[in-house]
C-alpha atoms as one frame of an Amber mdcrd trajectory, in Angstrom:
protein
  40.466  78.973  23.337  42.154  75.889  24.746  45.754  77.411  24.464  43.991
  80.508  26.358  42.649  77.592  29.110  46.174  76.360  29.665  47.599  79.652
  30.671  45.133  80.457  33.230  45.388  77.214  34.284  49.411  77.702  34.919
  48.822  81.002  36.379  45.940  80.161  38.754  48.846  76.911  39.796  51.029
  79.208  41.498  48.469  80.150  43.842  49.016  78.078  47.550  45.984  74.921
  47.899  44.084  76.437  50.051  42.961  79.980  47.541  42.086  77.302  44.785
  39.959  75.414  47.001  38.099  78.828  47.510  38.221  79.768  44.671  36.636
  76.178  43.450  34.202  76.069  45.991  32.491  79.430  43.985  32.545  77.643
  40.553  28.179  77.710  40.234  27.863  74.070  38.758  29.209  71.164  39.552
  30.179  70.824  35.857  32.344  73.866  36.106  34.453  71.948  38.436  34.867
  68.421  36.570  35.964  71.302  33.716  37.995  72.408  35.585  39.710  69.363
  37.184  40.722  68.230  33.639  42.866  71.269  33.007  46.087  69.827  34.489
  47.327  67.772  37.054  47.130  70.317  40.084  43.598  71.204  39.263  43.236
  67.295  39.565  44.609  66.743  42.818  42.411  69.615  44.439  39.052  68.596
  42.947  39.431  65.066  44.227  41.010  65.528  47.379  38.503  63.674  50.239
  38.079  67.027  52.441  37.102  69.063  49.444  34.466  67.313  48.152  32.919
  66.627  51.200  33.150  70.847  51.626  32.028  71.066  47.860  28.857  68.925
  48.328  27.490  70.527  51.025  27.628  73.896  49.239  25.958  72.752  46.155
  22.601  70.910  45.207  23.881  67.792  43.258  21.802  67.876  39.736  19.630
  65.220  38.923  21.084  62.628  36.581  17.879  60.312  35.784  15.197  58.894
  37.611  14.473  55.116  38.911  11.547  53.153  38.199  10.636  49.443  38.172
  12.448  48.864  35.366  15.931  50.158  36.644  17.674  53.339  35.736  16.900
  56.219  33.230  19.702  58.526  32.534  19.049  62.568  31.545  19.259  62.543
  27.714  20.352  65.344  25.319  19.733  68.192  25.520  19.401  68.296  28.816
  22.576  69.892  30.266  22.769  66.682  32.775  22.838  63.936  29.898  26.608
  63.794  29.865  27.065  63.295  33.375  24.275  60.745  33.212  26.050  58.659
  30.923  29.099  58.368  32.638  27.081  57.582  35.872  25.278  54.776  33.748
  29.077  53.542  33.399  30.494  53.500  36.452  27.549  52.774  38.496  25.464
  50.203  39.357  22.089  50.890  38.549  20.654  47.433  38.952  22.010  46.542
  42.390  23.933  43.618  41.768  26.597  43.714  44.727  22.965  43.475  46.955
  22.573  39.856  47.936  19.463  38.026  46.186  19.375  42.023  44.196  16.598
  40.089  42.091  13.935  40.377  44.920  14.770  44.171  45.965  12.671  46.976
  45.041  13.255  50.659  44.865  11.828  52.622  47.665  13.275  56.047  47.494
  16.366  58.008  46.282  18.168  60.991  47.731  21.564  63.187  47.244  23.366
  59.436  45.729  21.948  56.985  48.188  18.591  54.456  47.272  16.649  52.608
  49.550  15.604  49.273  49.059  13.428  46.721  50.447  13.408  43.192  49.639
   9.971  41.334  48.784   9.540  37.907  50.101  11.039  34.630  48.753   8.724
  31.964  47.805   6.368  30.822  50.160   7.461  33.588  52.711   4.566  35.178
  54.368   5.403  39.340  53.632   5.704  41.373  57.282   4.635  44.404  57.500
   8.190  45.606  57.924  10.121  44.585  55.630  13.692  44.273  55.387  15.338
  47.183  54.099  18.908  47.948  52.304  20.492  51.420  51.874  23.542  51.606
  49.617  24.964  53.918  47.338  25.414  52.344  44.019  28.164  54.719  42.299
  30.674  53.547  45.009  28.822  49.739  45.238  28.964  49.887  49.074  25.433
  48.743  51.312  23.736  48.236  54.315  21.488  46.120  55.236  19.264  47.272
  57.961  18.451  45.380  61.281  14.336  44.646  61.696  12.115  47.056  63.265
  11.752  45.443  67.002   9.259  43.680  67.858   8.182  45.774  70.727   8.237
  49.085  67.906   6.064  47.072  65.791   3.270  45.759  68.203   2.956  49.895
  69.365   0.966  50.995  65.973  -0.660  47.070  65.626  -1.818  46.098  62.191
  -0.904  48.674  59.618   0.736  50.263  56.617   4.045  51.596  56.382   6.402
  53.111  53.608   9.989  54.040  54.126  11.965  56.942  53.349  15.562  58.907
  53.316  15.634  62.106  54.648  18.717  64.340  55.048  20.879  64.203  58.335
  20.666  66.780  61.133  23.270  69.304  61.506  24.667  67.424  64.352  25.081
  64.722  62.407  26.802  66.051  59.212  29.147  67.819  61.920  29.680  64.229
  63.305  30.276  62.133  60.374  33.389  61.006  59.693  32.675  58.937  56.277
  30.028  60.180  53.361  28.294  56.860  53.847  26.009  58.523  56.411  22.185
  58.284  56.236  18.897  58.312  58.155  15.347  56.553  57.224  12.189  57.041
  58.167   9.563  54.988  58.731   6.077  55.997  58.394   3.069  54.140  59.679
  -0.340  54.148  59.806  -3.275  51.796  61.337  -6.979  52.596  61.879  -6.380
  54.475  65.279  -2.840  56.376  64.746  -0.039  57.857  62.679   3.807  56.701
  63.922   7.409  57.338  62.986  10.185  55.279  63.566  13.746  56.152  62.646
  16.873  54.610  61.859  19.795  56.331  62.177  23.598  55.118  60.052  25.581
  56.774  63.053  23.767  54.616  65.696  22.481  51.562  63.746  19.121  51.171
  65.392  15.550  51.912  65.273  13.764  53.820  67.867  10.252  55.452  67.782
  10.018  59.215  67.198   6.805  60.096  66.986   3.179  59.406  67.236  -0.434
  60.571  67.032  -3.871  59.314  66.602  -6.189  60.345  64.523  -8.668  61.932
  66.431  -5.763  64.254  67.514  -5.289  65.691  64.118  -9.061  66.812  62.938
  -9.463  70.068  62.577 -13.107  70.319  64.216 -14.476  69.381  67.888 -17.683
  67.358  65.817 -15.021  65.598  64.308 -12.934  64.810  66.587 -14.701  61.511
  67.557 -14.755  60.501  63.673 -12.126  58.097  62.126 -10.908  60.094  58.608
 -12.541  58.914  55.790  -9.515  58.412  53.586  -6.095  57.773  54.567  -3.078
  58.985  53.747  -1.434  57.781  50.928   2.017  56.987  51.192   2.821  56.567
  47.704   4.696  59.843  47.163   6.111  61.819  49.858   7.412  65.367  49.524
  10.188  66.919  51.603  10.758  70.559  52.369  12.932  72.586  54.758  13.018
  69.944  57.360   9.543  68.460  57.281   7.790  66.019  55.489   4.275  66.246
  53.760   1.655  63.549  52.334  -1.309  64.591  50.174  -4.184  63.538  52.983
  -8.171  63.915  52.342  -9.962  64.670  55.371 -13.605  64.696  55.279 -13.299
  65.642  51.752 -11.196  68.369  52.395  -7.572  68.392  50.995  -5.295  68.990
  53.399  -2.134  68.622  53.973  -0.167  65.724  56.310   3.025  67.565  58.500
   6.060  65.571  59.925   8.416  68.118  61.365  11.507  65.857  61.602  12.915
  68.093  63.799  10.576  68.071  67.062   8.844  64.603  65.584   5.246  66.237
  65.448   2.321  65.715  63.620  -0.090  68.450  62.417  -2.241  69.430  59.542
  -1.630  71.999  57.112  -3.946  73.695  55.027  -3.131  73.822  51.386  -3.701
  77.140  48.796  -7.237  77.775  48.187  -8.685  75.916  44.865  -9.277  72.991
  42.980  -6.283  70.884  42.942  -6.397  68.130  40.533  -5.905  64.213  40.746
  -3.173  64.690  38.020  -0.854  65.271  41.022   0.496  68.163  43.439   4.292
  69.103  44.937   5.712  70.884  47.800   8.618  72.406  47.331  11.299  74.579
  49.103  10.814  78.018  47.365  13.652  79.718  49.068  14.123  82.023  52.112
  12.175  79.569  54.392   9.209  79.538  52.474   7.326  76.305  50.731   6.094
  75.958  47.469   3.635  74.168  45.778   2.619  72.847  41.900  -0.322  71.494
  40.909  -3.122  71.534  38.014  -5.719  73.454  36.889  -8.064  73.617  34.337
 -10.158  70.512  32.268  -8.368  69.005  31.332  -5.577  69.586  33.372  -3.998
  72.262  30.962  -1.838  74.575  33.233   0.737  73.890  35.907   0.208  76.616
  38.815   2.842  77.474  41.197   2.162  79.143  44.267   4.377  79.803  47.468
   3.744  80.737  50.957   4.038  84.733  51.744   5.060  83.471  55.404   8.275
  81.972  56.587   8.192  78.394  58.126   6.843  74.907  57.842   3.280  76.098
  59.024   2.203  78.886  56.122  -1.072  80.759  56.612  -1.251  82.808  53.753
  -0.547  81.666  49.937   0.692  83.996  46.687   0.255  82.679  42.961   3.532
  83.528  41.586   3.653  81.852  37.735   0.873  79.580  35.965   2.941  77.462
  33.865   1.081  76.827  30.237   1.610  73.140  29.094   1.056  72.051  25.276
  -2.958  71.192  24.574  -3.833  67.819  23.399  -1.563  65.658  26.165  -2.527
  64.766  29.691   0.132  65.800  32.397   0.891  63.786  35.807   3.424  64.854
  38.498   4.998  61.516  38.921   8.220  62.159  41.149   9.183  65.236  43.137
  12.148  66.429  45.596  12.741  70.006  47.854  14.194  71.047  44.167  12.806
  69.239  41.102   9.862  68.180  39.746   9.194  65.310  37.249   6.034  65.258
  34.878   5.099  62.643  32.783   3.407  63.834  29.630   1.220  61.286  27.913
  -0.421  61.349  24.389  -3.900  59.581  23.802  -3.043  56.206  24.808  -5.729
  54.802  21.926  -1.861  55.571  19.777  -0.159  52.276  18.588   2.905  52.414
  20.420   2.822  55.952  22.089   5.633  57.922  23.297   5.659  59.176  26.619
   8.333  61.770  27.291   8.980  62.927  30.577  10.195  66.704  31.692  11.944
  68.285  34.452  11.360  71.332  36.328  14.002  73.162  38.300  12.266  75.214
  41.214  14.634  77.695  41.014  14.202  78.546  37.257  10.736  77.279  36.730
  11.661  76.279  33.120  10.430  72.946  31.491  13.017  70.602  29.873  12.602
  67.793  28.599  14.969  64.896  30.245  13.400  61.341  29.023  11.422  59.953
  26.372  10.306  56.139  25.531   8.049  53.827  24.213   6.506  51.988  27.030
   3.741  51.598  29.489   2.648  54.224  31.326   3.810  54.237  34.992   2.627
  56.888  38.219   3.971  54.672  40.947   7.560  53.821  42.204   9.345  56.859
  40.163  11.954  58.129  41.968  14.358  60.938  41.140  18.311  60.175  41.362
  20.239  63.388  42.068  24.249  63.216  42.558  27.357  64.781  41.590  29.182
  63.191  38.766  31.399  60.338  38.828  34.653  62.833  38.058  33.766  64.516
  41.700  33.635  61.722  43.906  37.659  60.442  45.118  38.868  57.154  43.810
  38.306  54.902  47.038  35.155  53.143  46.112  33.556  49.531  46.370  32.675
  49.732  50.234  30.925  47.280  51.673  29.534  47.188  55.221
């Protein structure tokens, strides 16, 4: 088989750069190519050229390699197909944010497509603000920003309140416009007793500006409510992103709902979720293809099956749901959906905790298969909050030039 390798290898060499870069930008996985780039020296070249990668990444979804939590980085492990690049991203990158300054006092805030945003708690006898200073880097290549302070001026518009930043992928403009893959945006949401706002910070301009804002009484969904504050508010624990807009699980009037951000115009709305009981154990939106969202979540007592249902209608704003697969999960464990992006889905499954020492093993859900693998197991407390998913290429498919720093 390998001798068979080599000779397609030296007949696919006589072909000019530019057919093998086509021909490489088919390959299906982004495994097929680091194969590929260790067949011989040409194949090499190609797959780490600068201007190819950049062309390869935006043609494929970068697989997810772990997942971050408070107590650093967890690499995919056997079987999962991703465990071998995971272990040669937990040795070349680094996963504990040392080239941050003070790293000690940052905290993981969210991850996307190889970037993680930070903020950094307070130092001892430092009274916390509200908006706190924040750090994007991408810790494969060891290069970071630290970002300037929300202005005072965008600050005193929502008052007293609670925030929680994000990442979310640039606009097309943008990605035309960038010249280096150190790009990024973050979003800011925040939320007081009397409005929703949105302030963004952009890599390609390095500032903050306001994007959007509402206020409650704008979003209710009744005129004898309109005069009502909401009775819970959203929490900004776990945000889910989908086809340009982002959602928060929001209760009003003990109604689930859904909370909208279109990044796109910078609105607001409400959207209505599938009919049904939809259980505390956790729910996901998801990009189901063609346009149209998806969404997990649990049914049953306990929560015993994993439903997935997608809009029939195109667009951010669906009006009519379809049940397309209930997803039947092993009896005698409780399931949580602790992390989730537009593609994957993370679920914690726990044993009965009364166990001396119990294992909690977590598994992995590809939207586009809908199959459940396991990626993680270990012998620890139990943790729903601050789980984020790390998805990126592997270290073979990024070019040599690393250790940027801004």
């Amino acid at each position: 088989m390998a001798t068979s390798n080599k000779k397609i290898a030296l007949h696919l060499t006589d072909l000019p750069d530019h057919l093998l870069a086509e021909i490489f930008l088919r390959l299906p996985d982004p495994a097929d190519l680091a194969r590929a780039s260790a067949a011989c020296v040409t194949f090499r070249r190609l797959a780490t050229d600068r201007y190819f990668l950049r062309r390869f990444r935006c043609l494929h979804t970068p697989p997810l390699l772990g997942f971050l939590d408070r107590d650093g980085f967890h690499p995919a492990l056997p079987p999962h197909p991703s465990a071998p690049a995971a272990r040669a991203l937990a040795i070349s990158a680094d996963l504990s944010f040392s080239f941050l300054p003070s790293h000690h006092l940052w905290t993981v805030q969210d991850s996307r497509d190889g970037r993680v945003l930070l903020h950094r708690g307070p130092k001892m006898c430092e009274v916390t603000p509200i908006f706190r200073e924040l750090a994007a880097c991408d810790p494969l290549r060891r290069w970071y920003l630290v970002l300037p302070r929300v202005p005072d001026d965008l600050a005193a518009s929502v008052g007293r309140c609670r925030c929680k930043p994000s990442l979310f992928p640039l606009g097309d403009d943008e990605e035309e416009a960038a010249a280096q893959e150190a790009s990024f945006r973050v979003i800011w949401m925040a939320y007081s007793e009397t409005k929703l706002a949105a302030f963004v910070f952009s890599w390609s301009t390095g500032q903050w500006r306001a994007a959007a804002s509402k206020g409650w009484s704008d979003l209710v969904l009744s005129g004898s409510e309109s005069a009502m504050m909401p009775q819970v508010h959203p929490l900004f624990i776990r945000h889910h992103y989908a086809y340009g807009c982002f959602y928060w699980d929001w209760t009003l009037f003990w109604r689930k709902t859904l909370l909208m951000l279109d990044t796109r115009r910078m609105e607001f709305s409400i959207v209505v979720p599938p009919p049904g009981e939809w259980r505390k154990e956790g729910f996901a939106v998801v990009e189901a293809g063609e346009g149209r969202l998806g969404m997990f979540g649990f049914h049953g007592q306990p929560a015993s099956d994993l439903t997935y249902t997608f809009a029939q209608n195109k667009g951010e704003n669906p009006s009519q749901w379809h049940m397309e697969k209930i997803i039947s999960l092993d009896s005698g464990y409780r399931y949580y959906i602790i992390a989730v992006n537009a593609r994957y889905l993370l679920l914690i499954r726990t044993p009965d905790i009364s166990q001396v020492n119990p294992l909690f093993e977590y598994f992995l859900i590809d939207v586009k298969t809908l199959r459940l693998q396991r990626v993680y197991s270990h012998y620890n407390r139990l943790k729903f909050v601050g789980t984020h998913i790390y998805t990126n290429f592997p270290p073979s498919l990024w070019s040599s030039h690393t250790n940027m720093k801004w």
